[in-house]
Structure formats: structure tokens, C-alpha cells
Amino acid sequence: MKRFISLLVMFICAASFFIGPCVEGAVTLKDEKSYDPLEVLQALNYCTYSLSKIVSFNDRVVLSFEYDNIINNLNLNAITDEEIVKLMAKLMDTLKDEIISERKRERIEKSYQKRLERTLYNFLSGVNVSPQSVVSAAVSAVSSMGSMYVNYQRRIEEYMDESEEIIEALDDEKLNVINSIRKDMLTASWSIIKKYNIDDQYRLTEKQINEFVENVKSNPAEMQHRKLERLLQDNPAFEYFPPFWYYYSLTREEDEVFVLDCLNRFLQTQRPIFRRDILWASVLMERVRLQKETDSQSIRADLEEIIRQSNNSDWQNFLFVGLAYTKLGMVDEARRNLQRNIDNGYEVSLNSRLLAEILLDTGDQLRFEETMKKMLSDTRVSNSDKLYLIGRCRNVTYLNRFKEEISEIRLSAVNEAAATELVNPTYLLTIPNKWLVEDASFDVRLFNENIDRSHHFESIDDPALVISTKKKRVAIKFPETGHTIARKPEKGITVNIKHRQGFYHLLIYTPEKGITVNIKHPLIDMTLIYELEKKDIGRAAKTLIEAAVPFYSEVLGNYRLKEVAFMDERYIFTAKGILAESKNNK
């Protein structure tokens, strides 16, 4: 607690060092060290901004991030001031019991990761997946999302919809104390400015900051742009407040000229108040995305600064930097940044796949094979990522190591109709959960010359999916569409059932001998060809006769995987292993 109080005091009291007779130039104190007066004002404005967000959001997540930003992130030295120390001690006593748990922080981080993945797959939808398109999509996804904390503030209602337990409000008593301390801080800031004759025209008032926070928090982009534009016209102090320019740029993301101008204004006014500045990194990522690739020297400088402004937990920043280095042809730098995320356990599947793809494209076969071996045995890497890379390198040896996973995709024919009706089989496809890309849409189609049934799923949470948590499998049903009477009754078997109230004729159709299944993900387009392995029609009839109720679900046949095709290659499944189909047989 003492350490925290000392650090927070630095944040507020720093202004007492950065003083002088004017604000036009650097200030030299008695120790002959020069300071930028703008740092004084920014320190005061950031303090007001931080407290305003805590009160406005009334959310322990926001409070915790602001608290952490002070205790771990200050980059200032200051002389202790007794009045401010007492004020900060009071604030810390108020906030210390309001910090969210590590478990809740991890839940928010996981939610952010899912959102980034969803954004990435949205960028990939509708394009032919290639190394270049994946890299470009990932760069765009990361820069559009911003940091976890920035994204949380911008999308707080979406996080709440996902889990109401994430949002925890502060009680009225704590809010009243924080409000009281905020006013005392503003009084202290005003005293510092007057005492040392600093020009006050660029200091933001509590009312101005509150208006800024409310505008950024809730308004749609078009209205937000108009309000921020007026706010700037009425309050020139915002010209020297970097966060204003970042959020202003988000109001017209489609206008590259406007965005770049805002980003440059941020960089012109930004001062090194923090050890690591998440907004600074977000601004640089967006500028890199918009810059021309020919300006490699400027881009490299921005990438190096992004690294300096990022903590290990800011894995999306290192992912962005790695991919940006790839586009510049700087493979070693790209590899180091992606490997950093893998070593730290952040988004291992995504980072591993991108790393392997970069190594493959640049011809680094040795490192590619090392990475592939690790991926194939790493349970954190998704099957779709593994299969995508196997398809890209077209290596049947890798595919054989993956045979068990592919064979886990099973197909069967079942009967689910009423006992007194004419029925046609329902086809049941079961897929291990790890095959499905979380929060990404996918399509599954089942077809042959007689049937064609398909499903589109927006995500693994689609209500049409039957998920077995215990077996970690997803079941997809393909029933007969329209009605249960088959189009070709000659393919069925008629069973006569004698009952004391009369006779019933039940027509049971045999499963199709061969069926093709196509599974389409954002990253893979795989076709599986099955043949009927076992029929059990006699058992089905027996079940019907003995049933006490007129409904049943009976397995009519199981299918054996015969062939698989993906990435323009066809492979034959045999008892001894997977064989690449010869060109002569195609």
C-alpha cells in the first residue's frame, strides 16, 4: 500500500516539478533539469480523466484498470507533498477493496480474445484464403480492435450482454467518497497552477472531461463526431489532450486522411507520462496499417515503439508487429514477436499457425518442420489450424499423424419418426468440438445423387447444434426435408405389423450406400467421402414391434470414411494409413 501511495503521489504531484514562469518553453529547476510544461498539464488532465472514468462508468473493471495504470505504469519522479499524500492515502483506502479478482480479469481477457478471433474471421469471410489475405486480415483485425481495455470501454454493453456478472457497480457510499476526493484533487491541481504561475488555458476542467467521457462512451459514430467536433471548438485545451485525438479518429474510420491527421495530432501532443502507453501503441498500429508499405523506415520506427509501449499481456500488439514485419520481409523479427506470444501462452493456436505459415512461405524448412511437430502434439492448437497447415504443405506424413483426429468425424443413419408413419433416415454427423472454430460461422453439407441437405451455423453456440459437454462432441442432424414419405419408395423395405385393432404397413428406407460431407470453415474447405459400413434394418423392425410407445430412435447404419479431399488434393483412407491419391486415378 505504501508503494502504491508513493506512485500515485508521483502522478498527481509531478506538476510541482514541472513549473516555471511560462509555458512556452522548457522549465529549468534548481537542480538544472529541464521539464516540458506540457507534461505538467497532461499529468493533471490525465488525473482528472482517470477519476472521471471511474465515476462515469461506475464499474469495477474500469476502476481496476485505472488503479493498475497508476500503480504499475507511472513514469514520473516527484517530491512528496504532505497534503497530496493524505489525499492519495484516502483514495487508496477507498479503492483497495474494489479491485476485480484475477479470475474475473481472465474472463474479460478471454472474451476479448474471442472478439478478436471473430473480427479476424469476419475480415476473412468472402475471400479466398491465402497467406497474404490472412496476414492482411489479422493486421486489420488487431488495429481495429485496439487494446483490451480500450475495446472494453468502447463495447461495454456487448461485454455485459455476454455475461452480466462481468459488470459490478460501485456502491453509492464509495462513489460519494471518490467524487469528494476528485474535487479535492482538482482544487490541489488549481493550487499548483496558480502557485507556480503556469498558464491555465490548456487545463481541462472537471465539466469538460466529464462531457468528453460521456460522448466517447455511448454515442454512435456520426453523432459522436459532431459532439467531439463542437467540444474541440468550444474548449481548445483538448488540442493538447492526446486521448481526444485517438477517440476522435474512431468517429470516421472510413476517412483515411482524417484518421491519419488525428493520429499525427495525437503523436505531436503525446508526452511520456506512462511507462507503457496502451493508447500510444494503438495509435501507432493504426498508423502502420494506413501507411504505404514503401515507407519502410517510418514503419519500422513505429513497430519498435509499439514494442516499447507493450506489456507481455498485450499479445495482440506483438501479433500485429510480427505480421507487419512479415509484410516488410523481416522474417526474423516477425518470428521473434510471434514466438514471444507462444512462449507466454497467449493465443497459441493462432500465433503458431501464422508462424508456421511465414516459415513455409519464406522457405525455412527446418524451422517449419520444428514448428509443425510442436503444433501437432500441442492440445492448445485447434484441429482446423493443424489441418490448414497440413493442406498447405501437402505432406501425407503429417496427414497420417492426424488420421485419428479426422476419423473422429463420424456419420450414421438413424430413424426418428413415429412408428405408424412412412419414414426416411435422418443422417447424424458428430464432430469433436475442437474441430469447430469458436465464434466463426461454418457450413456443413451432406449430399449424393439422391439427397442434398445442408446447415449454416453462425457459431458453435448455434441452437441447432447438439453439444455433448461430457464427450466433447457436436451432433448435427440432417432430417428429410418437407415430409417423411420418400421420393423413391422402391428403395425401402415394407414391414407388415399385425395388431389386434388392425394391420399397419410400415415402410422403412435403407440408408444411402455412399454419402459426401463437406465442412467449410474460414480456414479450411474439407470434403469427406463415406460408404455404408453396416446395416441394421432387422433390429429396427424388431424394435418397432416391441416398442411400448410409438416413437423410437434407431441406428440404421454406420458409415466408414473412405476418402478426404482438401487444398486441391485427394487422400485415400486405408487400414494401414492415409495414401495420396495418384494423379492417374483422378
Coordinates of C-alpha atoms in Angstrom, one line a residue:
M1 CA 0.0 0.0 0.0
K2 CA 2.8 2.4 0.8
R3 CA 4.4 1.7 -2.6
F4 CA 1.1 2.4 -4.3
I5 CA 0.5 5.6 -2.4
S6 CA 4.0 6.8 -3.3
L7 CA 3.5 6.0 -7.0
L8 CA 0.1 7.7 -7.2
V9 CA 1.5 10.7 -5.5
M10 CA 4.1 11.0 -8.3
F11 CA 1.2 11.1 -10.8
I12 CA -0.5 14.0 -9.1
C13 CA 2.4 15.8 -7.6
A14 CA 4.6 15.7 -10.8
A15 CA 3.3 19.1 -11.7
S16 CA 5.0 20.6 -8.7
F17 CA 8.3 19.9 -10.5
F18 CA 7.3 20.9 -14.0
I19 CA 6.8 24.6 -13.2
G20 CA 8.2 27.9 -14.2
P21 CA 7.4 31.4 -15.2
C22 CA 5.8 30.5 -18.5
V23 CA 4.6 27.5 -20.6
E24 CA 6.1 28.5 -23.9
G25 CA 9.5 26.7 -23.3
A26 CA 11.2 24.2 -21.1
V27 CA 11.5 24.9 -17.4
T28 CA 14.8 24.7 -15.5
L29 CA 14.6 24.0 -11.8
K30 CA 17.3 24.5 -9.2
D31 CA 18.7 21.0 -10.0
E32 CA 19.3 22.3 -13.5
K33 CA 17.0 19.6 -15.0
S34 CA 14.6 20.8 -17.8
Y35 CA 11.0 19.8 -18.0
D36 CA 8.3 20.2 -20.6
P37 CA 5.4 22.3 -19.2
L38 CA 3.0 20.4 -21.3
E39 CA 3.8 17.3 -19.2
V40 CA 2.6 19.2 -16.2
L41 CA -0.7 19.9 -17.8
Q42 CA -1.1 16.4 -19.2
A43 CA -0.4 14.9 -15.8
L44 CA -3.1 17.0 -14.2
N45 CA -5.5 16.3 -17.1
Y46 CA -4.9 12.6 -17.1
C47 CA -5.6 12.5 -13.3
T48 CA -9.0 14.2 -13.9
Y49 CA -9.7 11.9 -16.8
S50 CA -9.0 8.8 -14.8
L51 CA -11.2 9.7 -11.9
S52 CA -14.0 10.9 -14.2
K53 CA -14.0 7.5 -16.0
I54 CA -14.2 5.6 -12.7
V55 CA -17.3 7.7 -11.7
S56 CA -18.9 7.8 -15.1
F57 CA -18.6 4.0 -15.9
N58 CA -19.3 3.1 -12.2
D59 CA -17.7 -0.2 -13.0
R60 CA -15.1 -2.2 -11.0
V61 CA -13.4 -3.3 -14.3
V62 CA -12.7 0.3 -15.3
L63 CA -11.6 1.2 -11.7
S64 CA -9.2 -1.7 -11.7
F65 CA -7.5 -0.8 -14.9
E66 CA -7.2 2.8 -13.8
Y67 CA -5.8 1.7 -10.5
D68 CA -3.3 -0.6 -12.2
N69 CA -2.3 2.1 -14.7
I70 CA -1.2 4.2 -11.7
I71 CA 0.5 1.5 -9.5
N72 CA 2.5 -0.2 -12.3
N73 CA 2.7 2.3 -15.1
L74 CA 3.8 5.7 -13.9
N75 CA 6.9 7.2 -15.4
L76 CA 7.4 10.2 -13.2
N77 CA 9.5 11.4 -10.3
A78 CA 8.1 13.8 -7.8
I79 CA 8.8 15.4 -4.4
T80 CA 6.5 14.3 -1.7
D81 CA 3.8 16.8 -0.7
E82 CA 2.1 16.2 2.6
E83 CA -1.3 17.5 1.5
I84 CA -1.4 15.3 -1.6
V85 CA -0.1 12.2 0.3
K86 CA -3.1 12.4 2.7
L87 CA -5.4 12.8 -0.3
M88 CA -4.0 9.8 -2.1
A89 CA -4.0 7.7 1.1
K90 CA -7.7 8.4 1.4
L91 CA -8.3 7.4 -2.2
M92 CA -6.3 4.2 -1.9
D93 CA -8.2 3.2 1.2
T94 CA -11.4 3.7 -0.7
L95 CA -10.4 1.8 -3.8
K96 CA -8.3 -1.1 -2.5
D97 CA -11.4 -3.4 -1.8
E98 CA -13.0 -2.6 -5.2
I99 CA -10.4 -4.2 -7.5
I100 CA -11.7 -7.1 -9.5
S101 CA -10.3 -10.6 -9.0
E102 CA -7.7 -12.3 -11.2
R103 CA -10.4 -14.8 -12.2
K104 CA -12.7 -12.0 -13.5
R105 CA -9.8 -10.3 -15.3
E106 CA -9.0 -13.6 -17.0
R107 CA -12.7 -13.9 -18.1
I108 CA -12.5 -10.4 -19.7
E109 CA -9.2 -11.3 -21.4
K110 CA -10.8 -14.5 -22.8
S111 CA -13.8 -12.5 -24.0
Y112 CA -11.5 -10.1 -25.7
Q113 CA -9.7 -12.9 -27.4
K114 CA -12.9 -14.4 -28.7
R115 CA -13.9 -10.9 -30.1
L116 CA -10.6 -10.6 -31.9
E117 CA -10.9 -14.0 -33.4
R118 CA -14.4 -13.2 -34.6
T119 CA -13.2 -9.9 -36.1
L120 CA -10.4 -11.7 -37.8
Y121 CA -12.8 -14.3 -39.4
N122 CA -15.1 -11.5 -40.4
F123 CA -12.3 -9.9 -42.4
L124 CA -11.5 -13.3 -44.0
S125 CA -15.1 -14.0 -45.0
G126 CA -15.8 -13.8 -48.7
V127 CA -12.2 -14.0 -49.7
N128 CA -10.0 -16.9 -51.0
V129 CA -7.8 -17.7 -48.0
S130 CA -4.2 -17.2 -48.8
P131 CA -1.1 -16.3 -46.7
Q132 CA -1.4 -12.7 -47.9
S133 CA -5.1 -12.4 -47.1
V134 CA -4.6 -14.0 -43.7
V135 CA -1.8 -11.6 -42.8
S136 CA -3.7 -8.6 -44.1
A137 CA -6.9 -9.7 -42.2
A138 CA -5.0 -10.1 -39.0
V139 CA -3.3 -6.7 -39.3
S140 CA -6.7 -5.1 -39.9
A141 CA -8.4 -7.0 -37.1
V142 CA -5.9 -6.1 -34.4
S143 CA -5.7 -2.4 -35.4
S144 CA -9.5 -2.1 -35.5
M145 CA -9.9 -3.7 -32.1
G146 CA -7.3 -1.7 -30.1
S147 CA -6.2 -2.9 -26.7
M148 CA -8.3 -5.0 -24.4
Y149 CA -9.1 -2.1 -22.1
V150 CA -9.9 0.3 -25.0
N151 CA -12.1 -2.3 -26.5
Y152 CA -13.9 -2.9 -23.2
Q153 CA -14.7 0.8 -22.8
R154 CA -16.0 1.1 -26.4
R155 CA -18.0 -2.2 -26.3
I156 CA -19.0 -2.4 -22.6
E157 CA -22.7 -3.1 -23.4
E158 CA -21.6 -6.1 -25.6
Y159 CA -19.5 -7.4 -22.8
M160 CA -22.5 -7.1 -20.4
D161 CA -24.7 -8.9 -22.8
E162 CA -22.2 -11.8 -22.9
S163 CA -22.0 -12.0 -19.1
E164 CA -23.8 -9.7 -16.7
E165 CA -21.5 -10.9 -13.9
I166 CA -18.6 -9.0 -15.6
I167 CA -20.1 -5.7 -14.7
E168 CA -20.0 -4.8 -11.0
A169 CA -21.2 -1.4 -9.9
L170 CA -19.7 0.6 -7.0
D171 CA -21.9 1.3 -4.1
D172 CA -23.2 4.9 -3.5
E173 CA -21.0 5.4 -0.5
K174 CA -17.8 4.6 -2.4
L175 CA -18.9 6.8 -5.3
N176 CA -19.5 9.7 -2.9
V177 CA -16.1 9.3 -1.4
I178 CA -14.4 9.2 -4.9
N179 CA -16.4 12.3 -6.0
S180 CA -15.3 14.1 -2.9
I181 CA -11.6 13.2 -3.5
R182 CA -11.9 14.1 -7.2
K183 CA -13.0 17.6 -6.2
D184 CA -10.1 17.9 -3.7
M185 CA -7.7 16.8 -6.4
L186 CA -9.0 19.5 -8.8
T187 CA -8.5 22.0 -6.0
A188 CA -5.0 20.8 -5.5
S189 CA -4.3 21.0 -9.2
W190 CA -5.6 24.5 -9.4
S191 CA -3.4 25.5 -6.4
I192 CA -0.3 24.1 -8.2
I193 CA -1.0 26.0 -11.4
K194 CA -1.6 29.3 -9.5
K195 CA 1.3 28.8 -7.1
Y196 CA 3.8 28.4 -9.9
N197 CA 2.2 30.7 -12.5
I198 CA 1.5 28.1 -15.1
D199 CA -0.8 29.2 -17.9
D200 CA -4.2 27.6 -17.2
Q201 CA -5.7 27.8 -20.7
Y202 CA -4.8 24.2 -21.5
R203 CA -6.0 22.7 -18.3
L204 CA -9.2 20.7 -18.7
T205 CA -11.9 21.2 -16.1
E206 CA -14.0 18.5 -14.5
K207 CA -17.0 19.5 -16.5
Q208 CA -15.1 19.3 -19.8
I209 CA -13.6 16.0 -19.0
N210 CA -17.0 14.6 -18.0
E211 CA -18.5 15.7 -21.3
F212 CA -15.7 14.1 -23.2
V213 CA -16.1 10.8 -21.3
E214 CA -19.8 10.7 -21.8
N215 CA -19.6 11.4 -25.6
V216 CA -17.0 8.7 -26.2
K217 CA -18.8 6.1 -24.1
S218 CA -22.3 5.9 -25.6
N219 CA -22.9 7.8 -28.8
P220 CA -23.0 6.3 -32.3
A221 CA -20.0 7.3 -34.5
E222 CA -21.8 10.0 -36.6
M223 CA -23.2 11.8 -33.5
Q224 CA -20.0 11.3 -31.6
H225 CA -18.1 13.0 -34.4
R226 CA -20.3 16.1 -34.3
K227 CA -20.2 16.3 -30.5
L228 CA -16.4 15.9 -30.3
E229 CA -16.0 18.5 -33.1
R230 CA -18.1 21.0 -31.1
L231 CA -16.2 20.1 -27.9
L232 CA -12.9 20.9 -29.5
Q233 CA -14.2 24.2 -30.9
D234 CA -15.5 25.3 -27.5
N235 CA -12.6 24.0 -25.5
P236 CA -9.1 24.5 -27.2
A237 CA -7.5 22.7 -24.3
F238 CA -8.5 19.4 -26.0
E239 CA -6.0 20.1 -28.7
Y240 CA -3.3 19.2 -26.2
F241 CA -5.1 16.1 -24.7
P242 CA -3.9 13.1 -26.7
P243 CA -6.8 10.7 -25.9
F244 CA -9.1 13.2 -27.6
W245 CA -7.4 12.7 -30.9
Y246 CA -7.5 8.9 -30.7
Y247 CA -11.2 8.7 -30.0
Y248 CA -11.9 11.4 -32.5
S249 CA -10.2 9.3 -35.2
L250 CA -12.6 6.4 -34.5
T251 CA -15.6 8.5 -35.4
R252 CA -14.7 8.5 -39.2
E253 CA -12.7 5.3 -39.7
E254 CA -13.5 5.1 -43.3
D255 CA -11.8 8.5 -44.0
E256 CA -8.1 7.6 -44.1
V257 CA -7.0 11.3 -44.5
F258 CA -9.0 12.3 -41.4
V259 CA -7.8 9.4 -39.4
L260 CA -4.1 9.9 -40.2
D261 CA -4.4 13.6 -39.3
C262 CA -5.9 12.7 -35.9
L263 CA -3.3 10.1 -35.3
N264 CA -0.5 12.5 -36.1
R265 CA -2.0 15.1 -33.8
F266 CA -2.0 12.5 -31.0
L267 CA 1.7 11.8 -31.6
Q268 CA 2.6 15.5 -31.7
T269 CA 1.0 16.2 -28.3
Q270 CA 1.7 12.9 -26.5
R271 CA 4.3 13.0 -23.7
P272 CA 5.9 10.0 -21.8
I273 CA 3.6 10.2 -18.8
F274 CA 3.4 6.3 -18.5
R275 CA 5.9 3.5 -18.6
R276 CA 3.8 1.7 -21.2
D277 CA 1.1 3.6 -23.0
I278 CA -1.7 1.5 -24.4
L279 CA -3.2 4.3 -26.4
W280 CA 0.1 5.2 -27.9
A281 CA 0.6 1.6 -29.1
S282 CA -3.0 1.6 -30.6
V283 CA -2.4 4.8 -32.4
L284 CA 0.9 3.5 -33.9
M285 CA -0.7 0.3 -35.0
E286 CA -3.5 2.1 -36.9
R287 CA -0.9 4.4 -38.5
V288 CA 1.2 1.5 -39.6
R289 CA -1.9 -0.1 -41.2
L290 CA -2.7 3.0 -43.2
Q291 CA 0.9 3.9 -44.2
K292 CA 2.3 2.9 -47.6
E293 CA 4.5 -0.2 -47.4
T294 CA 7.2 1.6 -49.4
D295 CA 7.8 3.9 -46.4
S296 CA 9.5 1.0 -44.5
Q297 CA 11.9 3.2 -42.4
S298 CA 8.9 5.0 -40.8
I299 CA 7.0 1.8 -40.3
R300 CA 10.0 0.1 -38.7
A301 CA 10.3 3.0 -36.2
D302 CA 6.6 2.8 -35.4
L303 CA 6.9 -1.0 -34.8
E304 CA 9.8 -0.6 -32.5
E305 CA 7.8 2.0 -30.5
I306 CA 4.8 -0.3 -30.3
I307 CA 7.0 -3.0 -28.7
R308 CA 8.4 -0.5 -26.2
Q309 CA 4.8 0.6 -25.3
S310 CA 3.5 -3.0 -24.8
N311 CA 3.5 -5.4 -21.9
N312 CA 3.7 -9.2 -22.4
S313 CA -0.1 -9.4 -21.8
D314 CA -0.7 -7.1 -24.8
W315 CA -0.3 -10.1 -27.0
Q316 CA -2.3 -8.6 -29.8
N317 CA 0.3 -5.9 -30.2
F318 CA 3.1 -8.4 -30.7
L319 CA 0.9 -10.3 -33.1
F320 CA 0.4 -7.1 -35.1
V321 CA 4.1 -6.3 -35.0
G322 CA 5.1 -9.8 -36.2
L323 CA 2.7 -9.7 -39.1
A324 CA 3.7 -6.1 -40.1
Y325 CA 7.4 -7.3 -40.1
T326 CA 6.3 -10.1 -42.4
K327 CA 4.9 -7.7 -44.9
L328 CA 8.2 -5.8 -44.8
G329 CA 10.1 -9.1 -45.4
M330 CA 11.8 -9.0 -42.0
V331 CA 11.2 -12.7 -41.1
D332 CA 13.5 -13.0 -38.1
E333 CA 11.8 -10.0 -36.4
A334 CA 8.4 -11.5 -37.2
R335 CA 9.3 -14.9 -35.8
R336 CA 10.6 -13.4 -32.5
N337 CA 7.4 -11.5 -31.9
L338 CA 5.0 -14.4 -32.7
Q339 CA 7.2 -16.8 -30.7
R340 CA 7.0 -14.4 -27.7
N341 CA 3.2 -14.9 -27.6
I342 CA 3.6 -18.7 -27.9
D343 CA 6.1 -18.8 -25.1
N344 CA 3.9 -16.7 -22.9
G345 CA 0.8 -18.9 -23.7
Y346 CA -1.2 -16.2 -25.5
E347 CA -3.4 -17.4 -28.4
V348 CA -1.0 -20.3 -29.0
S349 CA -3.1 -21.7 -31.9
L350 CA -3.3 -18.5 -33.9
N351 CA 0.3 -17.5 -33.3
S352 CA 1.6 -20.9 -34.1
R353 CA -0.3 -21.2 -37.4
L354 CA 0.8 -17.8 -38.5
L355 CA 4.4 -18.5 -37.5
A356 CA 4.5 -21.8 -39.4
E357 CA 2.9 -20.2 -42.5
I358 CA 5.5 -17.5 -42.5
L359 CA 8.3 -20.1 -42.2
L360 CA 6.8 -22.1 -45.0
D361 CA 6.4 -19.2 -47.3
T362 CA 10.0 -18.0 -46.8
G363 CA 11.5 -21.5 -47.4
D364 CA 12.8 -22.0 -43.8
Q365 CA 12.0 -25.7 -44.0
L366 CA 14.0 -26.7 -40.9
R367 CA 12.2 -24.2 -38.6
F368 CA 8.8 -25.0 -40.3
E369 CA 9.2 -28.7 -39.5
E370 CA 10.2 -28.0 -35.9
T371 CA 7.1 -25.8 -35.5
M372 CA 4.8 -28.3 -37.1
K373 CA 5.9 -31.1 -34.9
K374 CA 5.2 -29.0 -31.8
M375 CA 1.8 -27.9 -33.1
L376 CA 0.7 -31.5 -33.9
S377 CA 1.3 -32.5 -30.3
D378 CA 0.0 -29.3 -28.7
T379 CA -3.6 -29.6 -27.5
R380 CA -3.9 -25.8 -27.4
V381 CA -3.7 -25.7 -31.2
S382 CA -7.0 -26.2 -32.9
N383 CA -7.6 -29.0 -35.4
S384 CA -8.6 -26.5 -38.1
D385 CA -5.2 -24.7 -37.7
K386 CA -3.3 -28.0 -37.9
L387 CA -5.3 -29.3 -40.9
Y388 CA -4.9 -25.9 -42.7
L389 CA -1.1 -26.2 -42.5
I390 CA -1.1 -29.9 -43.4
G391 CA -3.0 -28.9 -46.5
R392 CA -0.7 -26.1 -47.3
C393 CA 2.4 -28.1 -47.2
R394 CA 0.7 -31.2 -48.8
N395 CA 2.7 -33.6 -46.7
V396 CA 1.0 -37.0 -46.4
T397 CA 3.3 -37.9 -43.5
Y398 CA 1.8 -35.1 -41.4
L399 CA -1.6 -36.1 -42.5
N400 CA -1.1 -39.7 -41.3
R401 CA -0.1 -38.3 -37.8
F402 CA -3.5 -36.6 -38.0
K403 CA -5.5 -39.7 -39.0
E404 CA -7.2 -40.3 -35.7
E405 CA -8.5 -36.7 -35.5
I406 CA -10.0 -37.0 -39.0
S407 CA -11.6 -40.4 -38.3
E408 CA -13.4 -38.9 -35.2
I409 CA -15.8 -37.2 -37.7
R410 CA -18.5 -39.9 -37.8
L411 CA -21.6 -40.3 -39.9
S412 CA -24.6 -42.6 -39.2
A413 CA -28.2 -43.0 -40.3
V414 CA -30.9 -43.1 -37.7
N415 CA -34.7 -43.4 -37.6
E416 CA -36.6 -40.9 -35.6
A417 CA -40.1 -40.9 -37.0
A418 CA -43.4 -42.1 -35.4
A419 CA -43.9 -45.9 -35.6
T420 CA -47.0 -45.6 -37.8
E421 CA -45.6 -43.3 -40.4
L422 CA -43.6 -43.8 -43.6
V423 CA -40.1 -42.7 -42.7
N424 CA -36.7 -41.8 -44.3
P425 CA -33.4 -41.8 -42.4
T426 CA -32.1 -38.8 -40.5
Y427 CA -28.4 -38.6 -41.0
L428 CA -26.4 -37.7 -37.9
L429 CA -22.9 -36.2 -38.2
T430 CA -20.9 -35.9 -35.0
I431 CA -17.8 -33.7 -34.8
P432 CA -15.4 -33.2 -31.9
N433 CA -15.7 -29.7 -30.5
K434 CA -12.1 -28.9 -31.2
W435 CA -12.8 -29.1 -35.0
L436 CA -15.1 -26.1 -34.9
V437 CA -13.8 -22.6 -34.9
E438 CA -15.2 -20.8 -31.9
D439 CA -17.3 -17.7 -32.8
A440 CA -16.8 -18.2 -36.5
S441 CA -19.5 -19.2 -39.0
F442 CA -19.3 -22.6 -40.8
D443 CA -21.3 -24.6 -43.3
V444 CA -21.9 -28.4 -43.4
R445 CA -23.4 -30.1 -46.4
L446 CA -24.4 -33.7 -46.8
F447 CA -25.2 -34.9 -50.3
N448 CA -25.1 -37.6 -53.1
E449 CA -27.1 -38.2 -56.3
N450 CA -30.3 -38.6 -54.3
I451 CA -30.1 -36.2 -51.4
D452 CA -28.8 -32.8 -50.7
R453 CA -29.1 -31.4 -47.1
S454 CA -27.1 -28.6 -45.5
H455 CA -26.8 -26.3 -42.5
H456 CA -25.3 -22.9 -41.9
F457 CA -24.1 -22.2 -38.4
E458 CA -23.1 -18.7 -37.1
S459 CA -21.0 -20.2 -34.3
I460 CA -20.6 -23.2 -32.2
D461 CA -23.3 -21.7 -29.9
D462 CA -25.9 -22.1 -32.6
P463 CA -29.1 -23.6 -31.0
A464 CA -29.4 -26.1 -33.9
L465 CA -26.3 -27.9 -32.7
V466 CA -26.5 -30.6 -30.0
I467 CA -23.4 -30.3 -27.8
S468 CA -22.2 -33.1 -25.6
T469 CA -20.0 -31.4 -22.9
K470 CA -19.0 -34.8 -21.5
K471 CA -18.0 -36.3 -24.8
K472 CA -16.8 -33.0 -26.2
R473 CA -18.7 -33.6 -29.4
V474 CA -21.2 -31.7 -31.5
A475 CA -24.0 -33.5 -33.3
I476 CA -25.6 -32.2 -36.5
K477 CA -28.9 -33.7 -37.7
F478 CA -29.9 -33.8 -41.4
P479 CA -33.5 -34.9 -41.4
E480 CA -35.6 -35.4 -44.5
T481 CA -37.0 -32.1 -45.6
G482 CA -40.6 -31.3 -46.3
H483 CA -42.3 -34.6 -45.3
T484 CA -41.3 -38.1 -44.4
I485 CA -42.6 -40.0 -47.4
A486 CA -39.6 -40.9 -49.6
R487 CA -39.4 -39.9 -53.2
K488 CA -38.3 -43.4 -54.3
P489 CA -40.2 -46.0 -52.2
E490 CA -38.8 -48.9 -54.2
K491 CA -35.5 -48.4 -52.2
G492 CA -37.3 -49.2 -49.0
I493 CA -38.3 -52.4 -47.2
T494 CA -42.0 -52.9 -46.3
V495 CA -42.8 -54.5 -42.9
N496 CA -46.3 -55.8 -42.1
I497 CA -47.2 -55.5 -38.4
K498 CA -50.3 -57.4 -37.2
H499 CA -52.2 -55.7 -34.3
R500 CA -55.5 -56.8 -32.7
Q501 CA -57.0 -53.5 -33.8
G502 CA -55.9 -54.0 -37.4
F503 CA -52.9 -54.1 -39.8
Y504 CA -50.3 -51.5 -40.3
H505 CA -47.8 -51.2 -43.2
L506 CA -44.5 -49.5 -42.2
L507 CA -42.1 -48.6 -44.9
I508 CA -38.5 -48.3 -43.6
Y509 CA -35.9 -46.9 -46.0
T510 CA -32.4 -48.2 -46.2
P511 CA -29.5 -45.7 -45.8
E512 CA -27.8 -44.5 -48.9
K513 CA -24.7 -46.5 -49.7
G514 CA -22.4 -43.5 -50.3
I515 CA -22.6 -40.0 -48.9
T516 CA -20.3 -37.0 -49.2
V517 CA -19.9 -34.4 -46.4
N518 CA -18.4 -31.0 -46.9
I519 CA -17.3 -28.9 -43.9
K520 CA -16.3 -25.3 -44.7
H521 CA -14.5 -23.2 -42.1
P522 CA -13.0 -19.7 -42.5
L523 CA -9.6 -21.5 -42.9
I524 CA -10.4 -24.9 -44.4
D525 CA -12.8 -26.4 -47.0
M526 CA -12.7 -30.2 -46.4
T527 CA -14.7 -32.9 -48.2
L528 CA -15.2 -36.3 -46.6
I529 CA -16.5 -39.3 -48.7
Y530 CA -18.2 -42.1 -46.7
E531 CA -19.5 -45.5 -47.6
L532 CA -22.1 -47.6 -45.8
E533 CA -20.4 -50.0 -43.4
K534 CA -23.2 -51.7 -41.5
K535 CA -27.0 -52.1 -41.9
D536 CA -29.3 -53.0 -39.1
I537 CA -32.7 -53.0 -40.6
G538 CA -33.8 -56.2 -38.9
R539 CA -33.1 -54.8 -35.5
A540 CA -35.0 -51.7 -36.3
A541 CA -38.1 -53.7 -37.3
K542 CA -37.8 -55.7 -34.1
T543 CA -37.6 -52.6 -32.0
L544 CA -40.8 -51.2 -33.7
I545 CA -42.7 -54.4 -32.9
E546 CA -41.7 -54.5 -29.3
A547 CA -41.9 -50.8 -28.6
A548 CA -44.3 -49.7 -25.8
V549 CA -44.6 -46.2 -27.2
P550 CA -44.9 -45.1 -30.9
F551 CA -41.6 -43.2 -31.1
Y552 CA -38.1 -44.5 -31.4
S553 CA -34.6 -43.6 -32.4
E554 CA -32.8 -46.5 -34.0
V555 CA -29.4 -46.7 -35.8
L556 CA -30.0 -47.9 -39.3
G557 CA -26.4 -47.8 -40.5
N558 CA -22.9 -46.6 -39.8
Y559 CA -20.5 -45.1 -42.3
R560 CA -16.8 -45.6 -42.9
L561 CA -14.6 -42.8 -44.1
K562 CA -13.2 -43.7 -47.5
E563 CA -11.6 -40.5 -48.9
V564 CA -10.9 -37.0 -47.8
A565 CA -10.2 -34.0 -50.1
F566 CA -8.9 -30.6 -49.2
M567 CA -6.5 -28.0 -50.5
D568 CA -6.9 -29.4 -54.1
E569 CA -5.6 -32.8 -53.0
R570 CA -7.4 -36.1 -52.5
Y571 CA -6.4 -38.8 -50.0
I572 CA -7.5 -42.4 -49.6
F573 CA -8.1 -43.8 -46.1
T574 CA -7.0 -47.4 -45.6
A575 CA -6.4 -49.7 -42.6
K576 CA -2.7 -49.1 -42.9
G577 CA -2.8 -45.4 -43.2
I578 CA -3.6 -42.4 -45.5
L579 CA -2.4 -42.5 -49.1
A580 CA -2.2 -39.6 -51.5
E581 CA -4.4 -40.4 -54.5
S582 CA -2.3 -40.9 -57.6
K583 CA -2.8 -38.4 -60.4
N584 CA -3.8 -41.3 -62.8
N585 CA -6.8 -42.1 -60.6
K586 CA -8.2 -38.6 -60.6

